Amino acid sequence: MHLYYSLTSPYARVVRVAVLEKGLADRVRMHVVDPWADDPELMRVSPLMRVPALLTDDRSVLTESLLIVHYLEETVPDPALIPAARRSAILSRAGQAFGIIDAAVHTVLGRRFAGDQFDASPMGERRRRAIVNALEYLERSSPTEAGPVLNLSAIVTAVALDYLQLRFPDLAWTESCPRLAAWREQLQQRPSLIETMPPSS
Ligand SMILES: N[C@@H](CCC(=O)N[C@@H](CS)C(=O)NCC(=O)O)C(=O)O
């Protein structure tokens, strides 16, 4: 398998962490590409020109981070990122955290293409509210335990929190969400998260 990704994409990071947690590193060849530069390597693989994109061993191109995780989970069930016993709770929490990533990326793109006034626009404010509300929800509900393998909700939550830390330092989520901050702190030494940490610039 071949995974096309960028170092800063939170969507691609979800897949990269999933690959590492499932112990698939030696089965996936990694390709760093720039999705914003009409990168020929990426364009050859996916007409959408977005990361992540996974080229499977039977030459199918998979896009959409969660579909790629689904494929990995079905192809290599063990270790499970979505154990059946807690499926609905894990997917529910993963969905809220994924929504944070979506709202945050939408805001970053809004700033890039419409300027800093995007944050004060009705759409910018709505996205900010979604981030704050979903953070409150994750803070209130019981945090995902850090077991021997990170489950999908832990992966998406950690990626979302780190992305906020990087792109929205003014949000100061560690102060408003102390339980989440303590939970993330516990995962400080997790190799899959360390290895995929986005560069700060
Ligand atoms: N829903 C997609 C989002 C993928 C996405 O938007 N990736 C961004 C990088 S963070 C990208 O490649 N953007 C380039 C573009 O939109 O042209 C997923 O879950 O994989």
PDB file of C-alpha atoms and ligand atoms in Angstrom:
ATOM      1  CA  MET A   1       0.000   0.000   0.000  1.00  0.00           C
ATOM      2  CA  HIS A   2       1.071   3.590  -0.591  1.00  0.00           C
ATOM      3  CA  LEU A   3      -0.100   6.515   1.532  1.00  0.00           C
ATOM      4  CA  TYR A   4       0.105  10.055   0.175  1.00  0.00           C
ATOM      5  CA  TYR A   5       0.036  12.663   2.901  1.00  0.00           C
ATOM      6  CA  SER A   6       1.274  16.068   3.962  1.00  0.00           C
ATOM      7  CA  LEU A   7       3.060  16.723   7.226  1.00  0.00           C
ATOM      8  CA  THR A   8       0.480  19.237   8.443  1.00  0.00           C
ATOM      9  CA  SER A   9      -2.849  17.671   7.404  1.00  0.00           C
ATOM     10  CA  PRO A  10      -4.846  16.523  10.443  1.00  0.00           C
ATOM     11  CA  TYR A  11      -6.890  14.228   8.177  1.00  0.00           C
ATOM     12  CA  ALA A  12      -3.760  12.514   6.949  1.00  0.00           C
ATOM     13  CA  ARG A  13      -2.454  12.362  10.515  1.00  0.00           C
ATOM     14  CA  VAL A  14      -5.516  10.366  11.597  1.00  0.00           C
ATOM     15  CA  VAL A  15      -4.619   7.751   8.977  1.00  0.00           C
ATOM     16  CA  ARG A  16      -0.889   7.816   9.792  1.00  0.00           C
ATOM     17  CA  VAL A  17      -1.580   7.232  13.483  1.00  0.00           C
ATOM     18  CA  ALA A  18      -4.035   4.450  12.585  1.00  0.00           C
ATOM     19  CA  VAL A  19      -1.368   2.774  10.413  1.00  0.00           C
ATOM     20  CA  LEU A  20       1.145   2.894  13.264  1.00  0.00           C
ATOM     21  CA  GLU A  21      -1.317   1.759  15.943  1.00  0.00           C
ATOM     22  CA  LYS A  22      -2.329  -1.215  13.804  1.00  0.00           C
ATOM     23  CA  GLY A  23       1.312  -2.159  13.321  1.00  0.00           C
ATOM     24  CA  LEU A  24       1.132  -1.683   9.562  1.00  0.00           C
ATOM     25  CA  ALA A  25       4.125   0.608   9.114  1.00  0.00           C
ATOM     26  CA  ASP A  26       6.089  -1.942   7.097  1.00  0.00           C
ATOM     27  CA  ARG A  27       3.138  -2.558   4.756  1.00  0.00           C
ATOM     28  CA  VAL A  28       2.516   1.075   3.841  1.00  0.00           C
ATOM     29  CA  ARG A  29       4.984   3.106   1.820  1.00  0.00           C
ATOM     30  CA  MET A  30       4.775   6.766   2.778  1.00  0.00           C
ATOM     31  CA  HIS A  31       4.869   9.652   0.289  1.00  0.00           C
ATOM     32  CA  VAL A  32       4.957  13.260   1.461  1.00  0.00           C
ATOM     33  CA  VAL A  33       3.200  15.495  -1.074  1.00  0.00           C
ATOM     34  CA  ASP A  34       1.942  19.064  -1.174  1.00  0.00           C
ATOM     35  CA  PRO A  35      -1.818  19.025  -1.893  1.00  0.00           C
ATOM     36  CA  TRP A  36      -1.836  22.767  -2.529  1.00  0.00           C
ATOM     37  CA  ALA A  37       0.840  22.759  -5.235  1.00  0.00           C
ATOM     38  CA  ASP A  38      -0.708  20.555  -7.914  1.00  0.00           C
ATOM     39  CA  ASP A  39       1.840  17.962  -6.890  1.00  0.00           C
ATOM     40  CA  PRO A  40       2.189  15.631  -9.907  1.00  0.00           C
ATOM     41  CA  GLU A  41       2.758  12.601  -7.654  1.00  0.00           C
ATOM     42  CA  LEU A  42      -0.586  13.213  -5.937  1.00  0.00           C
ATOM     43  CA  MET A  43      -2.420  14.185  -9.139  1.00  0.00           C
ATOM     44  CA  ARG A  44      -1.370  10.900 -10.723  1.00  0.00           C
ATOM     45  CA  VAL A  45      -3.048   9.037  -7.876  1.00  0.00           C
ATOM     46  CA  SER A  46      -6.147  11.051  -7.009  1.00  0.00           C
ATOM     47  CA  PRO A  47      -8.172  13.420  -9.199  1.00  0.00           C
ATOM     48  CA  LEU A  48      -9.311  15.184  -6.026  1.00  0.00           C
ATOM     49  CA  MET A  49      -5.712  16.256  -5.291  1.00  0.00           C
ATOM     50  CA  ARG A  50      -6.301  15.988  -1.570  1.00  0.00           C
ATOM     51  CA  VAL A  51      -4.551  14.133   1.192  1.00  0.00           C
ATOM     52  CA  PRO A  52      -4.768  11.561   2.546  1.00  0.00           C
ATOM     53  CA  ALA A  53      -4.964   9.177  -0.406  1.00  0.00           C
ATOM     54  CA  LEU A  54      -4.236   5.483  -0.117  1.00  0.00           C
ATOM     55  CA  LEU A  55      -3.284   3.360  -3.082  1.00  0.00           C
ATOM     56  CA  THR A  56      -4.157  -0.214  -2.133  1.00  0.00           C
ATOM     57  CA  ASP A  57      -2.258  -3.320  -3.203  1.00  0.00           C
ATOM     58  CA  ASP A  58      -4.978  -4.013  -5.790  1.00  0.00           C
ATOM     59  CA  ARG A  59      -4.486  -0.461  -7.178  1.00  0.00           C
ATOM     60  CA  SER A  60      -7.678   1.114  -5.827  1.00  0.00           C
ATOM     61  CA  VAL A  61      -7.376   4.722  -4.758  1.00  0.00           C
ATOM     62  CA  LEU A  62      -9.019   5.449  -1.446  1.00  0.00           C
ATOM     63  CA  THR A  63      -9.709   8.972  -0.254  1.00  0.00           C
ATOM     64  CA  GLU A  64     -11.436  10.381   2.859  1.00  0.00           C
ATOM     65  CA  SER A  65      -9.546   9.675   6.039  1.00  0.00           C
ATOM     66  CA  LEU A  66     -12.311   7.748   7.780  1.00  0.00           C
ATOM     67  CA  LEU A  67     -12.968   5.559   4.718  1.00  0.00           C
ATOM     68  CA  ILE A  68      -9.266   4.752   4.648  1.00  0.00           C
ATOM     69  CA  VAL A  69      -9.360   3.851   8.351  1.00  0.00           C
ATOM     70  CA  HIS A  70     -12.427   1.716   7.658  1.00  0.00           C
ATOM     71  CA  TYR A  71     -10.532  -0.102   4.904  1.00  0.00           C
ATOM     72  CA  LEU A  72      -7.525  -0.720   7.155  1.00  0.00           C
ATOM     73  CA  GLU A  73      -9.788  -1.934   9.936  1.00  0.00           C
ATOM     74  CA  GLU A  74     -11.613  -4.373   7.625  1.00  0.00           C
ATOM     75  CA  THR A  75      -8.442  -5.565   5.917  1.00  0.00           C
ATOM     76  CA  VAL A  76      -6.461  -6.063   9.124  1.00  0.00           C
ATOM     77  CA  PRO A  77      -8.955  -6.460  11.975  1.00  0.00           C
ATOM     78  CA  ASP A  78      -6.366  -6.934  14.727  1.00  0.00           C
ATOM     79  CA  PRO A  79      -5.611  -4.894  16.682  1.00  0.00           C
ATOM     80  CA  ALA A  80      -9.006  -3.230  16.425  1.00  0.00           C
ATOM     81  CA  LEU A  81      -9.320   0.547  16.436  1.00  0.00           C
ATOM     82  CA  ILE A  82     -13.087   0.196  16.838  1.00  0.00           C
ATOM     83  CA  PRO A  83     -13.635  -2.756  19.180  1.00  0.00           C
ATOM     84  CA  ALA A  84     -17.167  -4.114  18.734  1.00  0.00           C
ATOM     85  CA  ALA A  85     -17.981  -3.945  22.432  1.00  0.00           C
ATOM     86  CA  ARG A  86     -17.682  -0.145  22.478  1.00  0.00           C
ATOM     87  CA  ARG A  87     -18.453   0.635  18.846  1.00  0.00           C
ATOM     88  CA  SER A  88     -21.178   3.255  19.273  1.00  0.00           C
ATOM     89  CA  ALA A  89     -19.376   5.147  22.065  1.00  0.00           C
ATOM     90  CA  ILE A  90     -16.115   5.210  20.104  1.00  0.00           C
ATOM     91  CA  LEU A  91     -17.754   6.326  16.858  1.00  0.00           C
ATOM     92  CA  SER A  92     -19.828   8.943  18.652  1.00  0.00           C
ATOM     93  CA  ARG A  93     -16.822  10.567  20.280  1.00  0.00           C
ATOM     94  CA  ALA A  94     -14.691  10.202  17.152  1.00  0.00           C
ATOM     95  CA  GLY A  95     -17.414  12.021  15.204  1.00  0.00           C
ATOM     96  CA  GLN A  96     -17.409  15.018  17.543  1.00  0.00           C
ATOM     97  CA  ALA A  97     -13.619  15.216  17.439  1.00  0.00           C
ATOM     98  CA  PHE A  98     -13.655  14.854  13.656  1.00  0.00           C
ATOM     99  CA  GLY A  99     -16.126  17.750  13.495  1.00  0.00           C
ATOM    100  CA  ILE A 100     -13.613  19.859  15.409  1.00  0.00           C
ATOM    101  CA  ILE A 101     -11.002  19.069  12.772  1.00  0.00           C
ATOM    102  CA  ASP A 102     -13.452  19.981   9.985  1.00  0.00           C
ATOM    103  CA  ALA A 103     -14.457  23.271  11.617  1.00  0.00           C
ATOM    104  CA  ALA A 104     -10.842  24.168  12.367  1.00  0.00           C
ATOM    105  CA  VAL A 105      -9.608  23.377   8.852  1.00  0.00           C
ATOM    106  CA  HIS A 106     -12.541  25.303   7.366  1.00  0.00           C
ATOM    107  CA  THR A 107     -11.513  28.308   9.466  1.00  0.00           C
ATOM    108  CA  VAL A 108      -7.847  28.046   8.505  1.00  0.00           C
ATOM    109  CA  LEU A 109      -8.830  27.927   4.820  1.00  0.00           C
ATOM    110  CA  GLY A 110     -11.290  30.778   5.314  1.00  0.00           C
ATOM    111  CA  ARG A 111      -8.481  32.894   6.743  1.00  0.00           C
ATOM    112  CA  ARG A 112      -6.146  31.922   3.936  1.00  0.00           C
ATOM    113  CA  PHE A 113      -8.557  32.676   1.095  1.00  0.00           C
ATOM    114  CA  ALA A 114     -10.853  35.353   2.549  1.00  0.00           C
ATOM    115  CA  GLY A 115      -8.479  37.014   5.016  1.00  0.00           C
ATOM    116  CA  ASP A 116      -8.458  37.343   8.791  1.00  0.00           C
ATOM    117  CA  GLN A 117     -11.958  38.822   8.771  1.00  0.00           C
ATOM    118  CA  PHE A 118     -13.241  35.281   8.120  1.00  0.00           C
ATOM    119  CA  ASP A 119     -13.288  34.615  11.874  1.00  0.00           C
ATOM    120  CA  ALA A 120     -15.806  37.431  12.436  1.00  0.00           C
ATOM    121  CA  SER A 121     -18.058  36.402   9.527  1.00  0.00           C
ATOM    122  CA  PRO A 122     -21.262  34.449  10.275  1.00  0.00           C
ATOM    123  CA  MET A 123     -19.632  31.277   8.943  1.00  0.00           C
ATOM    124  CA  GLY A 124     -16.421  31.872  10.899  1.00  0.00           C
ATOM    125  CA  GLU A 125     -18.399  32.443  14.102  1.00  0.00           C
ATOM    126  CA  ARG A 126     -20.461  29.336  13.504  1.00  0.00           C
ATOM    127  CA  ARG A 127     -17.341  27.224  13.035  1.00  0.00           C
ATOM    128  CA  ARG A 128     -15.799  28.672  16.212  1.00  0.00           C
ATOM    129  CA  ARG A 129     -18.979  27.888  18.148  1.00  0.00           C
ATOM    130  CA  ALA A 130     -18.922  24.309  16.835  1.00  0.00           C
ATOM    131  CA  ILE A 131     -15.328  23.918  18.024  1.00  0.00           C
ATOM    132  CA  VAL A 132     -16.076  25.331  21.476  1.00  0.00           C
ATOM    133  CA  ASN A 133     -19.284  23.286  21.879  1.00  0.00           C
ATOM    134  CA  ALA A 134     -17.681  20.028  20.767  1.00  0.00           C
ATOM    135  CA  LEU A 135     -14.721  20.647  23.090  1.00  0.00           C
ATOM    136  CA  GLU A 136     -17.154  21.151  25.977  1.00  0.00           C
ATOM    137  CA  TYR A 137     -18.909  17.924  25.034  1.00  0.00           C
ATOM    138  CA  LEU A 138     -15.658  15.960  24.929  1.00  0.00           C
ATOM    139  CA  GLU A 139     -14.595  17.514  28.241  1.00  0.00           C
ATOM    140  CA  ARG A 140     -17.868  16.508  29.930  1.00  0.00           C
ATOM    141  CA  SER A 141     -18.136  12.963  28.567  1.00  0.00           C
ATOM    142  CA  SER A 142     -15.812  10.269  29.866  1.00  0.00           C
ATOM    143  CA  PRO A 143     -12.439  10.401  28.199  1.00  0.00           C
ATOM    144  CA  THR A 144     -11.225   7.463  26.166  1.00  0.00           C
ATOM    145  CA  GLU A 145      -8.774   5.428  28.169  1.00  0.00           C
ATOM    146  CA  ALA A 146      -5.298   5.060  26.755  1.00  0.00           C
ATOM    147  CA  GLY A 147      -5.152   1.266  26.276  1.00  0.00           C
ATOM    148  CA  PRO A 148      -2.404  -0.732  24.596  1.00  0.00           C
ATOM    149  CA  VAL A 149      -3.766   0.408  21.210  1.00  0.00           C
ATOM    150  CA  LEU A 150      -5.344   3.821  20.701  1.00  0.00           C
ATOM    151  CA  ASN A 151      -8.913   3.407  19.514  1.00  0.00           C
ATOM    152  CA  LEU A 152     -10.363   5.595  16.777  1.00  0.00           C
ATOM    153  CA  SER A 153     -11.902   8.123  19.126  1.00  0.00           C
ATOM    154  CA  ALA A 154      -8.600   8.547  20.976  1.00  0.00           C
ATOM    155  CA  ILE A 155      -6.753   8.982  17.687  1.00  0.00           C
ATOM    156  CA  VAL A 156      -9.144  11.586  16.283  1.00  0.00           C
ATOM    157  CA  THR A 157      -9.395  13.428  19.606  1.00  0.00           C
ATOM    158  CA  ALA A 158      -5.616  13.672  20.027  1.00  0.00           C
ATOM    159  CA  VAL A 159      -5.206  14.855  16.426  1.00  0.00           C
ATOM    160  CA  ALA A 160      -7.975  17.456  16.846  1.00  0.00           C
ATOM    161  CA  LEU A 161      -6.515  18.821  20.097  1.00  0.00           C
ATOM    162  CA  ASP A 162      -3.006  19.065  18.650  1.00  0.00           C
ATOM    163  CA  TYR A 163      -4.347  20.838  15.564  1.00  0.00           C
ATOM    164  CA  LEU A 164      -6.129  23.400  17.764  1.00  0.00           C
ATOM    165  CA  GLN A 165      -2.943  23.884  19.755  1.00  0.00           C
ATOM    166  CA  LEU A 166      -1.057  24.592  16.548  1.00  0.00           C
ATOM    167  CA  ARG A 167      -3.559  26.731  14.643  1.00  0.00           C
ATOM    168  CA  PHE A 168      -5.732  28.260  17.381  1.00  0.00           C
ATOM    169  CA  PRO A 169      -3.390  29.066  20.277  1.00  0.00           C
ATOM    170  CA  ASP A 170      -5.743  31.872  21.370  1.00  0.00           C
ATOM    171  CA  LEU A 171      -8.460  29.315  22.076  1.00  0.00           C
ATOM    172  CA  ALA A 172      -6.463  28.170  25.129  1.00  0.00           C
ATOM    173  CA  TRP A 173      -8.399  24.880  25.222  1.00  0.00           C
ATOM    174  CA  THR A 174      -6.096  23.395  27.863  1.00  0.00           C
ATOM    175  CA  GLU A 175      -7.445  25.953  30.337  1.00  0.00           C
ATOM    176  CA  SER A 176     -11.135  25.511  29.485  1.00  0.00           C
ATOM    177  CA  CYS A 177     -10.850  21.701  29.239  1.00  0.00           C
ATOM    178  CA  PRO A 178      -8.600  20.472  32.074  1.00  0.00           C
ATOM    179  CA  ARG A 179      -9.741  16.838  31.844  1.00  0.00           C
ATOM    180  CA  LEU A 180      -8.995  16.708  28.140  1.00  0.00           C
ATOM    181  CA  ALA A 181      -5.658  18.396  28.745  1.00  0.00           C
ATOM    182  CA  ALA A 182      -4.742  15.805  31.398  1.00  0.00           C
ATOM    183  CA  TRP A 183      -5.836  13.007  29.055  1.00  0.00           C
ATOM    184  CA  ARG A 184      -3.670  14.369  26.218  1.00  0.00           C
ATOM    185  CA  GLU A 185      -0.773  14.776  28.632  1.00  0.00           C
ATOM    186  CA  GLN A 186      -0.949  11.053  29.470  1.00  0.00           C
ATOM    187  CA  LEU A 187      -0.340  10.303  25.786  1.00  0.00           C
ATOM    188  CA  GLN A 188       2.742  12.500  25.582  1.00  0.00           C
ATOM    189  CA  GLN A 189       5.066   9.518  25.067  1.00  0.00           C
ATOM    190  CA  ARG A 190       2.882   7.667  22.583  1.00  0.00           C
ATOM    191  CA  PRO A 191       5.199   6.805  19.641  1.00  0.00           C
ATOM    192  CA  SER A 192       2.437   7.049  17.001  1.00  0.00           C
ATOM    193  CA  LEU A 193       1.592  10.587  18.125  1.00  0.00           C
ATOM    194  CA  ILE A 194       5.217  11.676  18.507  1.00  0.00           C
ATOM    195  CA  GLU A 195       6.177  10.350  15.085  1.00  0.00           C
ATOM    196  CA  THR A 196       3.302  12.132  13.339  1.00  0.00           C
ATOM    197  CA  MET A 197       3.423  15.444  15.227  1.00  0.00           C
ATOM    198  CA  PRO A 198       3.021  18.269  12.685  1.00  0.00           C
ATOM    199  CA  PRO A 199       5.838  20.795  12.350  1.00  0.00           C
ATOM    200  CA  SER A 200       5.000  24.127  13.969  1.00  0.00           C
ATOM    201  CA  SER A 201       5.399  26.163  10.768  1.00  0.00           C
TER     202      SER A 201
HETATM  203  N1  LIG B   1     -12.762  14.916   4.208  1.00  0.00           N
HETATM  204  C1  LIG B   1     -11.406  14.712   3.778  1.00  0.00           C
HETATM  205  C2  LIG B   1     -10.645  16.036   3.879  1.00  0.00           C
HETATM  206  C3  LIG B   1      -9.287  15.983   3.202  1.00  0.00           C
HETATM  207  C4  LIG B   1      -8.691  17.378   3.040  1.00  0.00           C
HETATM  208  O1  LIG B   1      -9.405  18.389   2.946  1.00  0.00           O
HETATM  209  N2  LIG B   1      -7.357  17.435   2.999  1.00  0.00           N
HETATM  210  C5  LIG B   1      -6.697  18.707   2.800  1.00  0.00           C
HETATM  211  C6  LIG B   1      -5.416  18.797   3.645  1.00  0.00           C
HETATM  212  S1  LIG B   1      -5.780  19.114   5.325  1.00  0.00           S
HETATM  213  C7  LIG B   1      -6.275  18.851   1.352  1.00  0.00           C
HETATM  214  O2  LIG B   1      -5.672  17.948   0.787  1.00  0.00           O
HETATM  215  N3  LIG B   1      -6.609  20.001   0.741  1.00  0.00           N
HETATM  216  C8  LIG B   1      -6.259  20.304  -0.601  1.00  0.00           C
HETATM  217  C9  LIG B   1      -7.447  20.818  -1.368  1.00  0.00           C
HETATM  218  O3  LIG B   1      -8.548  20.969  -0.782  1.00  0.00           O
HETATM  219  O4  LIG B   1      -7.299  21.073  -2.563  1.00  0.00           O
HETATM  220  C10 LIG B   1     -10.764  13.614   4.621  1.00  0.00           C
HETATM  221  O5  LIG B   1     -11.329  13.258   5.672  1.00  0.00           O
HETATM  222  O6  LIG B   1      -9.736  13.034   4.204  1.00  0.00           O
END
